[in-house]
Short mmCIF file of C-alpha atoms and ligand atoms in Angstrom, two decimals:
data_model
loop_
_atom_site.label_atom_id
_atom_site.label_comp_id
_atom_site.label_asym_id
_atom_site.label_seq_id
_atom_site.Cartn_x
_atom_site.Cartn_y
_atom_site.Cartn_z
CA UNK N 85 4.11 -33.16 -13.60
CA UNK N 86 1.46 -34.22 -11.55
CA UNK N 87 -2.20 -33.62 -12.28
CA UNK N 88 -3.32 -30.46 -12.10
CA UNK N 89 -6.29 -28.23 -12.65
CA UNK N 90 -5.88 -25.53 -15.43
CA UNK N 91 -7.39 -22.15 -16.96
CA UNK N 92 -8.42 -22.85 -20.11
CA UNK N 93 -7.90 -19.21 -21.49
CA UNK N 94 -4.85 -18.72 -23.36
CA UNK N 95 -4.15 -15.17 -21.84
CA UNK N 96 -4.33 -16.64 -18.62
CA UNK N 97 -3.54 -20.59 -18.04
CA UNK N 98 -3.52 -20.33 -14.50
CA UNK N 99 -3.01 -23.34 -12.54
CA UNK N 100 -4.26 -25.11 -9.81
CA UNK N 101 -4.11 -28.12 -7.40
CA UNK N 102 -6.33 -30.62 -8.22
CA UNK N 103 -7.96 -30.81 -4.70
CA UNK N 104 -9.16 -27.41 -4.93
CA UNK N 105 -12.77 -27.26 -4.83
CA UNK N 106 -13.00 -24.70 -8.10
CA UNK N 107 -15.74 -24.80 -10.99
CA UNK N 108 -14.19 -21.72 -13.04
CA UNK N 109 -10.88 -19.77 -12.54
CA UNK N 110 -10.89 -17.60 -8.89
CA UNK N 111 -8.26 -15.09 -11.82
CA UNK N 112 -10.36 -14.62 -14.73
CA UNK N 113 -13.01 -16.74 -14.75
CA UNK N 114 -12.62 -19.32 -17.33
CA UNK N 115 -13.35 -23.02 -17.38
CA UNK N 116 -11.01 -25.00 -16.25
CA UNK N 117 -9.61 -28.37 -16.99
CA UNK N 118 -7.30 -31.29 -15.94
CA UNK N 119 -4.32 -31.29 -17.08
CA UNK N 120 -1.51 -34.11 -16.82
CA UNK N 121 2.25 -35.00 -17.69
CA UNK N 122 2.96 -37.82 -19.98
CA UNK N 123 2.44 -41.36 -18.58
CA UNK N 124 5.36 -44.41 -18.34
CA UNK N 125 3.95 -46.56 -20.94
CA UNK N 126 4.29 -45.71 -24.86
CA UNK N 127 1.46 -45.71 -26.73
CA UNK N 128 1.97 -49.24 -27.90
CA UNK N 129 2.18 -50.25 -24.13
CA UNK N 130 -0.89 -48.68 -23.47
CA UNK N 131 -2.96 -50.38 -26.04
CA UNK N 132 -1.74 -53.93 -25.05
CA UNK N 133 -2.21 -53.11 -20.86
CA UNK N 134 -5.92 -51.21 -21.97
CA UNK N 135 -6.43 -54.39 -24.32
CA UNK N 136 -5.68 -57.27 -21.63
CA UNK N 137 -7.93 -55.72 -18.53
CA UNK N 138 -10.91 -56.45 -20.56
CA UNK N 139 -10.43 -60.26 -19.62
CA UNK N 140 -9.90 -59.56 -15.79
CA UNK N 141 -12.60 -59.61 -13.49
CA UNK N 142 -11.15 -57.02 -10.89
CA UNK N 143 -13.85 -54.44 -11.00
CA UNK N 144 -11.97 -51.01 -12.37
CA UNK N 145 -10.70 -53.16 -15.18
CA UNK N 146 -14.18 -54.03 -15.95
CA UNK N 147 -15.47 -50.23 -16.09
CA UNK N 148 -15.41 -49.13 -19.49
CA UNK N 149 -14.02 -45.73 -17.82
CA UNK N 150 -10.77 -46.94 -15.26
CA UNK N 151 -9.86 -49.61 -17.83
CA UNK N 152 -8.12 -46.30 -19.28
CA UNK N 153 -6.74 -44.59 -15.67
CA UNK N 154 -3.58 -44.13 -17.26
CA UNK N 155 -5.72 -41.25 -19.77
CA UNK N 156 -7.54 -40.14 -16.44
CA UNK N 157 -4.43 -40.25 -13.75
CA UNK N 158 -6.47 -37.21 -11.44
CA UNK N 159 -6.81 -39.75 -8.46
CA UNK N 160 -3.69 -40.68 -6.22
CA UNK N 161 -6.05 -43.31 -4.41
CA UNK N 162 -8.19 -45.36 -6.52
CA UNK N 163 -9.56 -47.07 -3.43
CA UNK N 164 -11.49 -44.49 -3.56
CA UNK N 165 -13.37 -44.80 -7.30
CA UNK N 166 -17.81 -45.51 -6.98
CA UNK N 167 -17.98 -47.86 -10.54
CA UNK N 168 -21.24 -49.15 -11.48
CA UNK N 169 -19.24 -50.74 -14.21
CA UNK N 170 -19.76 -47.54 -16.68
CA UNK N 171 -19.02 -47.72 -20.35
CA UNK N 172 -17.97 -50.72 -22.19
CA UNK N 173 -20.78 -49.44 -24.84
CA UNK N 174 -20.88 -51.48 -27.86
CA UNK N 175 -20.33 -50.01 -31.65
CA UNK N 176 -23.79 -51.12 -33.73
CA UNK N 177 -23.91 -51.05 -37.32
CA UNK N 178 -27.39 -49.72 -38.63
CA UNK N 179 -27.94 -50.20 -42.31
CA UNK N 180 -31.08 -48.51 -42.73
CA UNK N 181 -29.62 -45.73 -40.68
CA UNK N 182 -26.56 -45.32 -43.05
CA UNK N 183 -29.15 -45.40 -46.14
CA UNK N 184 -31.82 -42.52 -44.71
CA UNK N 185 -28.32 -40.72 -43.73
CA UNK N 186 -27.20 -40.76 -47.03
CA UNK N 187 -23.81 -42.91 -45.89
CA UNK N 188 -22.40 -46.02 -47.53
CA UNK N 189 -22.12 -46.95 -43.33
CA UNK N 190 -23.10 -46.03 -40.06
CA UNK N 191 -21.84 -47.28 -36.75
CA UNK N 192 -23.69 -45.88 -33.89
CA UNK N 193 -21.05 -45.59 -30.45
CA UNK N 194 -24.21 -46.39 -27.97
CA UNK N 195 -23.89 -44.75 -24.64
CA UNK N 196 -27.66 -46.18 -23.57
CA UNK N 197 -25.96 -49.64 -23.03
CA UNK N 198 -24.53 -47.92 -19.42
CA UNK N 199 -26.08 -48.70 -15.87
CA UNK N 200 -28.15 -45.43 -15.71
CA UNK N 201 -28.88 -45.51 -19.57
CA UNK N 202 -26.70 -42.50 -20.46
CA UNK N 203 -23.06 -41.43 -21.34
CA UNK N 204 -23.53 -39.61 -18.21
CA UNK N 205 -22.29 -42.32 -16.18
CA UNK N 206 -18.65 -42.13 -17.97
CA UNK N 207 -18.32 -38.64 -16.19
CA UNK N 208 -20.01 -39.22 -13.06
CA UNK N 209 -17.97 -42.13 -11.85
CA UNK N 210 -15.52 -39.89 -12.08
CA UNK N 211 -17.55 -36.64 -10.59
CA UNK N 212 -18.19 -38.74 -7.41
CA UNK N 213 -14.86 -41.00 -7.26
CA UNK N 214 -13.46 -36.85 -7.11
CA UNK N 215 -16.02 -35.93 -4.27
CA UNK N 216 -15.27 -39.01 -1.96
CA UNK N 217 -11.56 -37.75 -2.49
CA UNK N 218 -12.15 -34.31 -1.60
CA UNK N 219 -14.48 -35.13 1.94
CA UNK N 220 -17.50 -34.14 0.64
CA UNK N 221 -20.96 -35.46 2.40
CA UNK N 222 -23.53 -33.78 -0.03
CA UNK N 223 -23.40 -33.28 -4.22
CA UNK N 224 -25.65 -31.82 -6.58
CA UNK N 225 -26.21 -31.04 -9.99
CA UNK N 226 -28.73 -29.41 -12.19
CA UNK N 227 -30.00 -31.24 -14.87
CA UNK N 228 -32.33 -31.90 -18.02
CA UNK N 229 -32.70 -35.91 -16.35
CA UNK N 230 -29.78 -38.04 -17.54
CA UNK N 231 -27.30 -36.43 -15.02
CA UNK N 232 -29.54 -36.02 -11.99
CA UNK N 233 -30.61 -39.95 -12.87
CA UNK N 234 -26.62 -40.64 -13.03
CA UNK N 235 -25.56 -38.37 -9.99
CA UNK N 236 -28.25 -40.28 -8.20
CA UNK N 237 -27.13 -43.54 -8.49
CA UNK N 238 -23.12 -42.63 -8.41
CA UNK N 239 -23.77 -40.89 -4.59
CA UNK N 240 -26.20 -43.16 -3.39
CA UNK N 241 -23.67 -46.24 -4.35
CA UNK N 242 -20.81 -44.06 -2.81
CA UNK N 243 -22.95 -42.84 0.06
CA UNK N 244 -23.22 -39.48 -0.12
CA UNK N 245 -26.25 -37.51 -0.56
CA UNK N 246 -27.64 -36.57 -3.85
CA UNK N 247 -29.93 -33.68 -4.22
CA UNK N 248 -31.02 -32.95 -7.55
CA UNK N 249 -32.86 -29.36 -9.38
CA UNK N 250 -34.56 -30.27 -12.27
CA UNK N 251 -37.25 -27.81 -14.51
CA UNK N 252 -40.34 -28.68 -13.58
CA UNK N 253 -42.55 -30.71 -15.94
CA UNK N 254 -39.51 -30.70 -18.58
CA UNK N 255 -38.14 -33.56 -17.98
CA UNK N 256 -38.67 -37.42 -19.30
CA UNK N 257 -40.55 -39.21 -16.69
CA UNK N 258 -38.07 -42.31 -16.94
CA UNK N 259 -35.39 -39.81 -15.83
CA UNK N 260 -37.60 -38.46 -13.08
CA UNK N 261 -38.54 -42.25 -11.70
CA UNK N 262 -34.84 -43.13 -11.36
CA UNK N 263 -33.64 -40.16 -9.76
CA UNK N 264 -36.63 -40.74 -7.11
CA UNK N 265 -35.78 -44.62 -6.80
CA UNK N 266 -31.94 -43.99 -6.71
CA UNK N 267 -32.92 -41.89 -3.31
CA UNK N 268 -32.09 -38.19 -4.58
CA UNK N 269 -33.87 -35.09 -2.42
CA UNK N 270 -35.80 -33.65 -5.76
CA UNK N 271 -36.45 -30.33 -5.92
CA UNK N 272 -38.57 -29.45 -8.82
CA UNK N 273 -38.03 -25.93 -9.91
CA UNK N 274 -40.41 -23.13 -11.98
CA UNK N 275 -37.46 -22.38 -14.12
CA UNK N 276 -35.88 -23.67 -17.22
CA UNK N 277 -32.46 -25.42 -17.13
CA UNK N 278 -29.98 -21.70 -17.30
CA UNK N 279 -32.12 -19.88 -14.67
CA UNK N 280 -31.83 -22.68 -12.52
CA UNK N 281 -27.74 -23.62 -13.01
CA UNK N 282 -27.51 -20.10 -12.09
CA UNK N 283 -28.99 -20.81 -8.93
CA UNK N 284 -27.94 -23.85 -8.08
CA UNK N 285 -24.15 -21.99 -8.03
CA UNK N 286 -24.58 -19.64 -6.36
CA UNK N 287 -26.50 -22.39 -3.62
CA UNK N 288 -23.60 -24.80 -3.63
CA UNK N 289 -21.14 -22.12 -2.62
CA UNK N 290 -23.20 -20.76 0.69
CA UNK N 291 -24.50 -25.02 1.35
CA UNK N 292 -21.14 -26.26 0.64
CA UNK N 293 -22.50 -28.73 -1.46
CA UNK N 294 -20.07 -30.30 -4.46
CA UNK N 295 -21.47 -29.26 -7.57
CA UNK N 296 -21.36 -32.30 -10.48
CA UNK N 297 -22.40 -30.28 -13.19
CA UNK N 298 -20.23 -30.90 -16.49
CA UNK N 299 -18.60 -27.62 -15.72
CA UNK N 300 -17.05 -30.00 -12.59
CA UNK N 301 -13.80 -31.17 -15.02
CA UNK N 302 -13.74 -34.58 -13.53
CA UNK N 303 -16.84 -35.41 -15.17
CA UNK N 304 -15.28 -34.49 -18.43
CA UNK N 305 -12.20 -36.63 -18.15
CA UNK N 306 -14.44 -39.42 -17.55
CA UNK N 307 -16.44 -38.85 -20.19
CA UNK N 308 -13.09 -38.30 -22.36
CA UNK N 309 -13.25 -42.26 -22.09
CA UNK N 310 -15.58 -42.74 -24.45
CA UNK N 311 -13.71 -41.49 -27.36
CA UNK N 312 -10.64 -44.23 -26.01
CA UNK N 313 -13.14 -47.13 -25.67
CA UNK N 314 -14.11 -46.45 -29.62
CA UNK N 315 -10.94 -46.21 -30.87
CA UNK N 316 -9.80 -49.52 -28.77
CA UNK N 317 -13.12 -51.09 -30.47
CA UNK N 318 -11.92 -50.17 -33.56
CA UNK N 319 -8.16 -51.21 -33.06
CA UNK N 320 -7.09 -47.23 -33.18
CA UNK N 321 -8.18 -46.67 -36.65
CA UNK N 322 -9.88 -43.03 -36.14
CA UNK N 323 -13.10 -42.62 -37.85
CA UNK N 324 -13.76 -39.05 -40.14
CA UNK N 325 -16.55 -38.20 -38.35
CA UNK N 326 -17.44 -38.13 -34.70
CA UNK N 327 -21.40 -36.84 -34.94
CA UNK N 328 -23.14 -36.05 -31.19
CA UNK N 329 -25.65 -33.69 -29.91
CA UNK N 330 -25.10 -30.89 -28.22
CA UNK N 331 -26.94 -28.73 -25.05
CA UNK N 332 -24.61 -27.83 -22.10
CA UNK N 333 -21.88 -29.32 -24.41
CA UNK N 334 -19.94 -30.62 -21.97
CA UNK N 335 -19.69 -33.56 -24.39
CA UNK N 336 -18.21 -32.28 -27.10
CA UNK N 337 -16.12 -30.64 -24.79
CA UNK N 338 -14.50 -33.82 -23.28
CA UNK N 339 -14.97 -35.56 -26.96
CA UNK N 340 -12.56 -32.87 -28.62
CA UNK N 341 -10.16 -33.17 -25.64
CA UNK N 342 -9.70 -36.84 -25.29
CA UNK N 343 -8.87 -36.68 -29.27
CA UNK N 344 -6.59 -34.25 -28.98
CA UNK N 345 -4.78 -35.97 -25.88
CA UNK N 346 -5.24 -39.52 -27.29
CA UNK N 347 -3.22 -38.25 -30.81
CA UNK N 348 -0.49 -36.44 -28.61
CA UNK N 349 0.36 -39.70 -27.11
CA UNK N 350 0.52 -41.04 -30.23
CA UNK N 351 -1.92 -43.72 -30.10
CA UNK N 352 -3.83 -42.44 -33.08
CA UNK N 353 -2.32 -40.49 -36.20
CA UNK N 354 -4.79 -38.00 -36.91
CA UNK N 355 -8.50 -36.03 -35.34
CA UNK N 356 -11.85 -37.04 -36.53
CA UNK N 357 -13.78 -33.93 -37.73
CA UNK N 358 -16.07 -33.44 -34.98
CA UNK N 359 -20.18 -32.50 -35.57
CA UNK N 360 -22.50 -31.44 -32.85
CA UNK N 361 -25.93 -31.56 -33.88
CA UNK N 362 -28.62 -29.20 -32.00
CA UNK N 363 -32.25 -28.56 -32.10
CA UNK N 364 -33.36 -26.45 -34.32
CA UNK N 365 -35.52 -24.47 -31.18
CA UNK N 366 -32.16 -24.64 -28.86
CA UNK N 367 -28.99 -23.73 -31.06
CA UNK N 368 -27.32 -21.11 -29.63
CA UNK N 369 -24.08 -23.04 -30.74
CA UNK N 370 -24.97 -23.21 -34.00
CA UNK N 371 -25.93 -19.47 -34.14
CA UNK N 372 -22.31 -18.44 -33.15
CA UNK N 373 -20.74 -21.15 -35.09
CA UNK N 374 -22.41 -19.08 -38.12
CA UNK N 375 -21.99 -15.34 -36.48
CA UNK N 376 -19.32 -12.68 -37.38
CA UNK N 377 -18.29 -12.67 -33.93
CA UNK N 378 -17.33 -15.22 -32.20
CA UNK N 379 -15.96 -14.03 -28.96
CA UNK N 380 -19.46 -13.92 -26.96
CA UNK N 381 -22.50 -16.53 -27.29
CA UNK N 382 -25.93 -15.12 -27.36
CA UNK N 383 -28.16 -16.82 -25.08
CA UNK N 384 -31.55 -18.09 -25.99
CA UNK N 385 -34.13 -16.63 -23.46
CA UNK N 386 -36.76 -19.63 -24.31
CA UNK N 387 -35.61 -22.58 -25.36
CA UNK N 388 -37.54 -24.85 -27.20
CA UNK N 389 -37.78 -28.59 -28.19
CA UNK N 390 -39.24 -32.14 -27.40
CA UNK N 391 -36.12 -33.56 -27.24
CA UNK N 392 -35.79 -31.78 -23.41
CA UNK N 393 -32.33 -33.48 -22.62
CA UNK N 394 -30.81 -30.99 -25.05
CA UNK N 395 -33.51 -28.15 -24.24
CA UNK N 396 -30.62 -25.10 -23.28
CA UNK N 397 -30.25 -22.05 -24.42
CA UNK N 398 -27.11 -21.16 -22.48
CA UNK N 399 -24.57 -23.79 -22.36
CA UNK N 400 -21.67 -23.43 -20.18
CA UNK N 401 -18.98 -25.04 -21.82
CA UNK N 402 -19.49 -23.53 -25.19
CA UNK N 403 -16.10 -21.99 -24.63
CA UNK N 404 -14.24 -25.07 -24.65
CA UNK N 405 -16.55 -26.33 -27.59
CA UNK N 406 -15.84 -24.20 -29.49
CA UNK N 407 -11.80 -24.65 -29.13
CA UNK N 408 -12.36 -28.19 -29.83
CA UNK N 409 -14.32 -27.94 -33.02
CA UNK N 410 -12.04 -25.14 -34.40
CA UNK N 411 -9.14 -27.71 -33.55
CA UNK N 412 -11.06 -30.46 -35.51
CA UNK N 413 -12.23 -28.64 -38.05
CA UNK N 414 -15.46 -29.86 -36.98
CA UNK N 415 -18.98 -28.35 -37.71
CA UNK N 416 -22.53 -27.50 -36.28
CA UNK N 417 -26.00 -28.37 -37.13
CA UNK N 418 -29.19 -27.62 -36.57
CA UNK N 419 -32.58 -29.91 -37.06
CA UNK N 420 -36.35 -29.83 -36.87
CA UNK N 421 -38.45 -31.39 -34.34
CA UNK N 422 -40.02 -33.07 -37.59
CA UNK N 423 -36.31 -34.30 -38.53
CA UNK N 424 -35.49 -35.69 -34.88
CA UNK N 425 -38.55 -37.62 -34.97
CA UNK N 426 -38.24 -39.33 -38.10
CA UNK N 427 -34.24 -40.11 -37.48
CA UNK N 428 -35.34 -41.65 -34.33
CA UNK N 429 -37.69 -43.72 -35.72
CA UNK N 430 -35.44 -45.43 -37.93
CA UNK N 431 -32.49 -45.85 -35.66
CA UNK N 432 -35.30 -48.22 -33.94
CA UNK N 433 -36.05 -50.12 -36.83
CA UNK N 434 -32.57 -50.80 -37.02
CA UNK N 435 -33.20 -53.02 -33.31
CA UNK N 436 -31.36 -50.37 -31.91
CA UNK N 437 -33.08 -47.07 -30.23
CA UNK N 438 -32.70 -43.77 -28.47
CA UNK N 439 -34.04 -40.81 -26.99
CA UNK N 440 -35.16 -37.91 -28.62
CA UNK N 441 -31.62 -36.15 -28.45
CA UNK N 442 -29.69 -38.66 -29.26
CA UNK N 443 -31.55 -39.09 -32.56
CA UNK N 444 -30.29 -35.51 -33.89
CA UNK N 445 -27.26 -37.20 -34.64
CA UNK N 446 -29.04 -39.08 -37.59
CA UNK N 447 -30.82 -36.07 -38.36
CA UNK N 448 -27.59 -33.81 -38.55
CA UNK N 449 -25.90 -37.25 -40.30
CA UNK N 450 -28.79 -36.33 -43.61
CA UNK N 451 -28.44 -33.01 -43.82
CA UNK N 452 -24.75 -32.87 -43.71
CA UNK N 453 -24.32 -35.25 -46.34
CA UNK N 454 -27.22 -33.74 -48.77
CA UNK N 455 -25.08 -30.62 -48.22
CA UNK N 456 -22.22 -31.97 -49.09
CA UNK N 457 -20.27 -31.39 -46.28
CA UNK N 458 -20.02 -35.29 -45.21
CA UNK N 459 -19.34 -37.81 -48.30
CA UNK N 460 -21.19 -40.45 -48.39
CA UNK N 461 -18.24 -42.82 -48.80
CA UNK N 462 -16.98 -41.08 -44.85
CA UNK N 463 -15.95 -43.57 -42.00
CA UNK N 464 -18.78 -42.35 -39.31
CA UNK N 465 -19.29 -42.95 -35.64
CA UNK N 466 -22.76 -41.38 -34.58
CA UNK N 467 -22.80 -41.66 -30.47
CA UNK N 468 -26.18 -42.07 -29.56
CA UNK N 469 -26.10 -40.48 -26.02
CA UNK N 470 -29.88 -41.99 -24.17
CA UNK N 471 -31.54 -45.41 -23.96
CA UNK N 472 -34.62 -46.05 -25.62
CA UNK N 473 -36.49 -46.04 -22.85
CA UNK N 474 -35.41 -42.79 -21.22
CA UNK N 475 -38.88 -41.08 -23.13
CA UNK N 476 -41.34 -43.97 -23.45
CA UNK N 477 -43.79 -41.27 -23.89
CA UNK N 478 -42.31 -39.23 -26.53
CA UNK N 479 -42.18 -42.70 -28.65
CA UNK N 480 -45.75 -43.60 -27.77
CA UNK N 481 -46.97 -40.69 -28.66
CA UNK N 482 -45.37 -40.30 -31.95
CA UNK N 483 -46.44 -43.79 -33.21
CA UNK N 484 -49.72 -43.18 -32.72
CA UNK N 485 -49.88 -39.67 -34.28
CA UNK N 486 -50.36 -37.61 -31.90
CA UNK N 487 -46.88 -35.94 -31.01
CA UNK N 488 -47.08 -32.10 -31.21
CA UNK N 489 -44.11 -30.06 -31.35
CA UNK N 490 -42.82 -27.15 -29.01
CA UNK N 491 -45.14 -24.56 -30.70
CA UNK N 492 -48.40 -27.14 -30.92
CA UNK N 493 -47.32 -28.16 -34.56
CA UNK N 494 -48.28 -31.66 -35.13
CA UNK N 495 -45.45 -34.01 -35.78
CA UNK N 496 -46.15 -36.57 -38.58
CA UNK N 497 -45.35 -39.99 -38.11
CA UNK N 498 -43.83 -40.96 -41.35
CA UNK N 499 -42.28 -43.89 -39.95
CA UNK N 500 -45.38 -44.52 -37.46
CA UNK N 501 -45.98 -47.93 -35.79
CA UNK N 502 -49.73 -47.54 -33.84
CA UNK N 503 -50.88 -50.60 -31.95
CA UNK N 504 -54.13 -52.35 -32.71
CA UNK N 505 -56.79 -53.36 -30.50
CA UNK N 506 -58.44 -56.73 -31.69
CA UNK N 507 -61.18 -58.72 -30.32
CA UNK N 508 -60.09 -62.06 -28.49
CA UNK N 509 -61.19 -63.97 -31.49
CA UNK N 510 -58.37 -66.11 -33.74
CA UNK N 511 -60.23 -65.43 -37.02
CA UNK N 512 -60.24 -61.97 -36.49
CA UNK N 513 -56.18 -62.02 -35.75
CA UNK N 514 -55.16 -64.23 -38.62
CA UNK N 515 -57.29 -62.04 -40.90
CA UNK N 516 -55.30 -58.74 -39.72
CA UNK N 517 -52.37 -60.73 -40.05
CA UNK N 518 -52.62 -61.67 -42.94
CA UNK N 519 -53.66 -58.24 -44.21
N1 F0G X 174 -27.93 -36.26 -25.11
C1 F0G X 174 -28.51 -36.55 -23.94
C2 F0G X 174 -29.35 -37.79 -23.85
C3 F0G X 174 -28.33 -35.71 -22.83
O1 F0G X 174 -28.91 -36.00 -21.67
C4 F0G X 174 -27.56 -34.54 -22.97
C5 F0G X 174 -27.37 -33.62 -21.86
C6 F0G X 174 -26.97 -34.29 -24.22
C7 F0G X 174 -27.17 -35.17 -25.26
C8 F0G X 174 -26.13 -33.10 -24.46
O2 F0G X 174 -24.87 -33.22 -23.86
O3 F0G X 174 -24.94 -31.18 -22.44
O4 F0G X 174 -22.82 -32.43 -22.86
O5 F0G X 174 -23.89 -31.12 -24.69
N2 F0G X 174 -27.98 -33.70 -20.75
C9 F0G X 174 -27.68 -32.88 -19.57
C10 F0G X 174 -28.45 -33.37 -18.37
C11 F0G X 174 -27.72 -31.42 -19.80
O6 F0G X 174 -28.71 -32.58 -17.46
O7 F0G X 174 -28.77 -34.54 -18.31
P1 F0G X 174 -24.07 -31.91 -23.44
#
């Protein structure tokens, strides 16, 4: 079978050809996805041929995302892949993590490491390799600052044209500066993140612009990848826990899929319970993880948090979530601004750091283990989704005490690091010092 694209809605399953230029089912309007017969190689096969590119030096076996095109076969001419050399994230142990966490261990799967700073850049090499394919001059996405930073740099290196739609005055300024140096048109608009997907779709149909969104499937079979690259890092032995935040959650959306594809080709023998981990101000997930009904998602009118990467209250994908944590048995959590801060502190005292979002991982990590739900003794990979530097405000801010939440509620900085200011005068620095 070759690739195709498919509904995801059971009652329907509709498919597609994968050069149609569709973001949701023209029959019923689902989300759709890639879908793919079974490749040559066995699993053992694969492993070996995944294994081996990692020494060459031709330059898809060096992205962390093609070294695995067999898992991503939606391309019939890779001449035509944009890599910035995407993935190839490392796994970091953080002890001090896995002790405020309430874990025995903690290995964080660190998406900052990639070119743009952000697990973005699994999915967009694959978002833009797909747009070259299909002819298009223009893209454009919506985005909270990590995918307009990534689309950015993916069409500028493939030469298309990236024009970007971000909230206005919600977004991190390191995301801002890179989408401005990577040469994206930046249109900054009064709206929050829904109100302005909404019109960005409606735009992309009448400009014929490609949309690369993480409704755009490509982008979630790239970022599919990550969830390969761990288990090759970890010779195939699947953790119990896969813990990420979630906002549009496209993420969990490709994280749940690439499981469930990598254990039907029998390179691992069973799922890792999946947890998304939202802000408190911005769960809708959570909400209808815990409602009666689970059929529609209420919407959050005005969402709210610090952490404005996962600021949504109406996530697109939450249909395909939601299929992939019931297939995982996974769960959903929800933390304070007050929790996100303090996790995030201590991931960087473990050397290691992240943005605000990604540090609701660590958050969720604590509460799910003082509830019980997560043992202590559990094999966990936390995947910490933003560089450090993505918010140098945020951090600044917080360190020296002065970080107030969504509502004006001051944050305290129980892990707090503020700078001194000394006179240039030796005594007076070996005193502090030695203070
Ligand atoms: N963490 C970070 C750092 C993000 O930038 C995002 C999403 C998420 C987590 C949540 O992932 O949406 O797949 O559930 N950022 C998007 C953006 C929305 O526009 O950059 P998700």
């Amino acid at each position: 079978m070759p690739a195709e694209l498919a509904c995801i809605e059971e009652r329907c399953r509709a498919r597609f050809a994968i050069t149609e230029i569709l973001y949701n089912c023209p029959q019923c309007g689902g989300l759709l996805e890639a879908v793919y017969g079974k490749p040559a190689q066995s699993a053992d096969e694969l492993k070996a041929l995944w294994r081996a590119r990692r020494t060459s030096n031709a330059p898809l076996d060096q992205s962390g995302v093609w070294r695995y095109r067999e898992f991503i076969p939606f391309l019939d001419d890779l001449s035509r892949v944009v890599t910035l050399r995407e993935g190839c994230t490392p796994l970091l142990p953080g002890r001090r993590a896995a002790e405020y966490g309430g874990l025995d261990a903690l290995v964080f799967k660190h998406q900052g490491f990639n070119p743009t700073g952000s697990f973005k850049d699994n999915g967009m090499t694959c978002g833009a390799s797909q747009a070259v394919q299909l002819g298009a001059t223009r893209v454009a996405c919506v985005s909270t600052g990590n995918t307009s930073a990534s689309m950015a740099a993916y069409a500028s290196a493939a030469g298309l044209q990236p024009v970007i739609f971000i909230p206005y005055g919600n977004i991190a300024f390191g995301k801002l500066a890179q989408a401005l140096e990577y040469g994206a048109k930046t249109i900054q608009v009064e709206a929050n993140f829904d109100q302005i997907l909404a019109l960005v779709r409606q735009l992309a149909d009448r400009l014929g612009i490609y949309l690369l969104n993480s409704i755009n499937p490509f982008r979630i079979e790239g970022q599919k990848t990550i969830m390969a690259e761990m288990l090759d890092q970890r010779d195939w032995k699947a953790p119990d826990w896969v813990v990420l935040p979630g906002g549009n959650l496209g993420n969990i959306s490709a994280f749940g899929k690439g499981l469930r594809e990598l254990k039907e080709l029998g390179l691992i023998d069973r799922l890792p319970r999946l947890a998304v981990v939202q802000a408190a101000g911005a769960a809708p997930f959570y909400d209808l993880m815990h409602a009666a009904d689970r059929s529609r998602l209420n919407a959050i009118e005005h969402p709210e948090t610090l952490a404005t990467a996962i600021k949504i209250g109406d996530p697109v994908s939450w249909p395909k979530a939601l299929r992939e944590l019931d297939a995982s048995d996974g769960v959903v959590e929800k933390v304070t601004e007050q929790e996100i801060a303090d996790a995030k502190a201590v991931i960087g005292r473990c050397g290691i750091g992240c943005e605000p979002a990604s540090a609701a991982t660590l958050a969720g990590i604590r509460k799910l283990t003082s509830a019980g739900v997560m043992r202590h003794d559990s094999d966990v990979v936390a995947v910490l989704t933003g560089n450090v530097l993505k918010d140098p405000g945020y951090i600044h801010q917080y360190h020296t005490g002065v970080l107030l939440g969504p509502t004006g509620e001051r944050i305290t900085p129980t892990y707090g690091n503020p700078p001194v200011v000394l006179p240039n005068d030796s005594g007076r620095i070996a005193d502090f010092l030695a203070s």
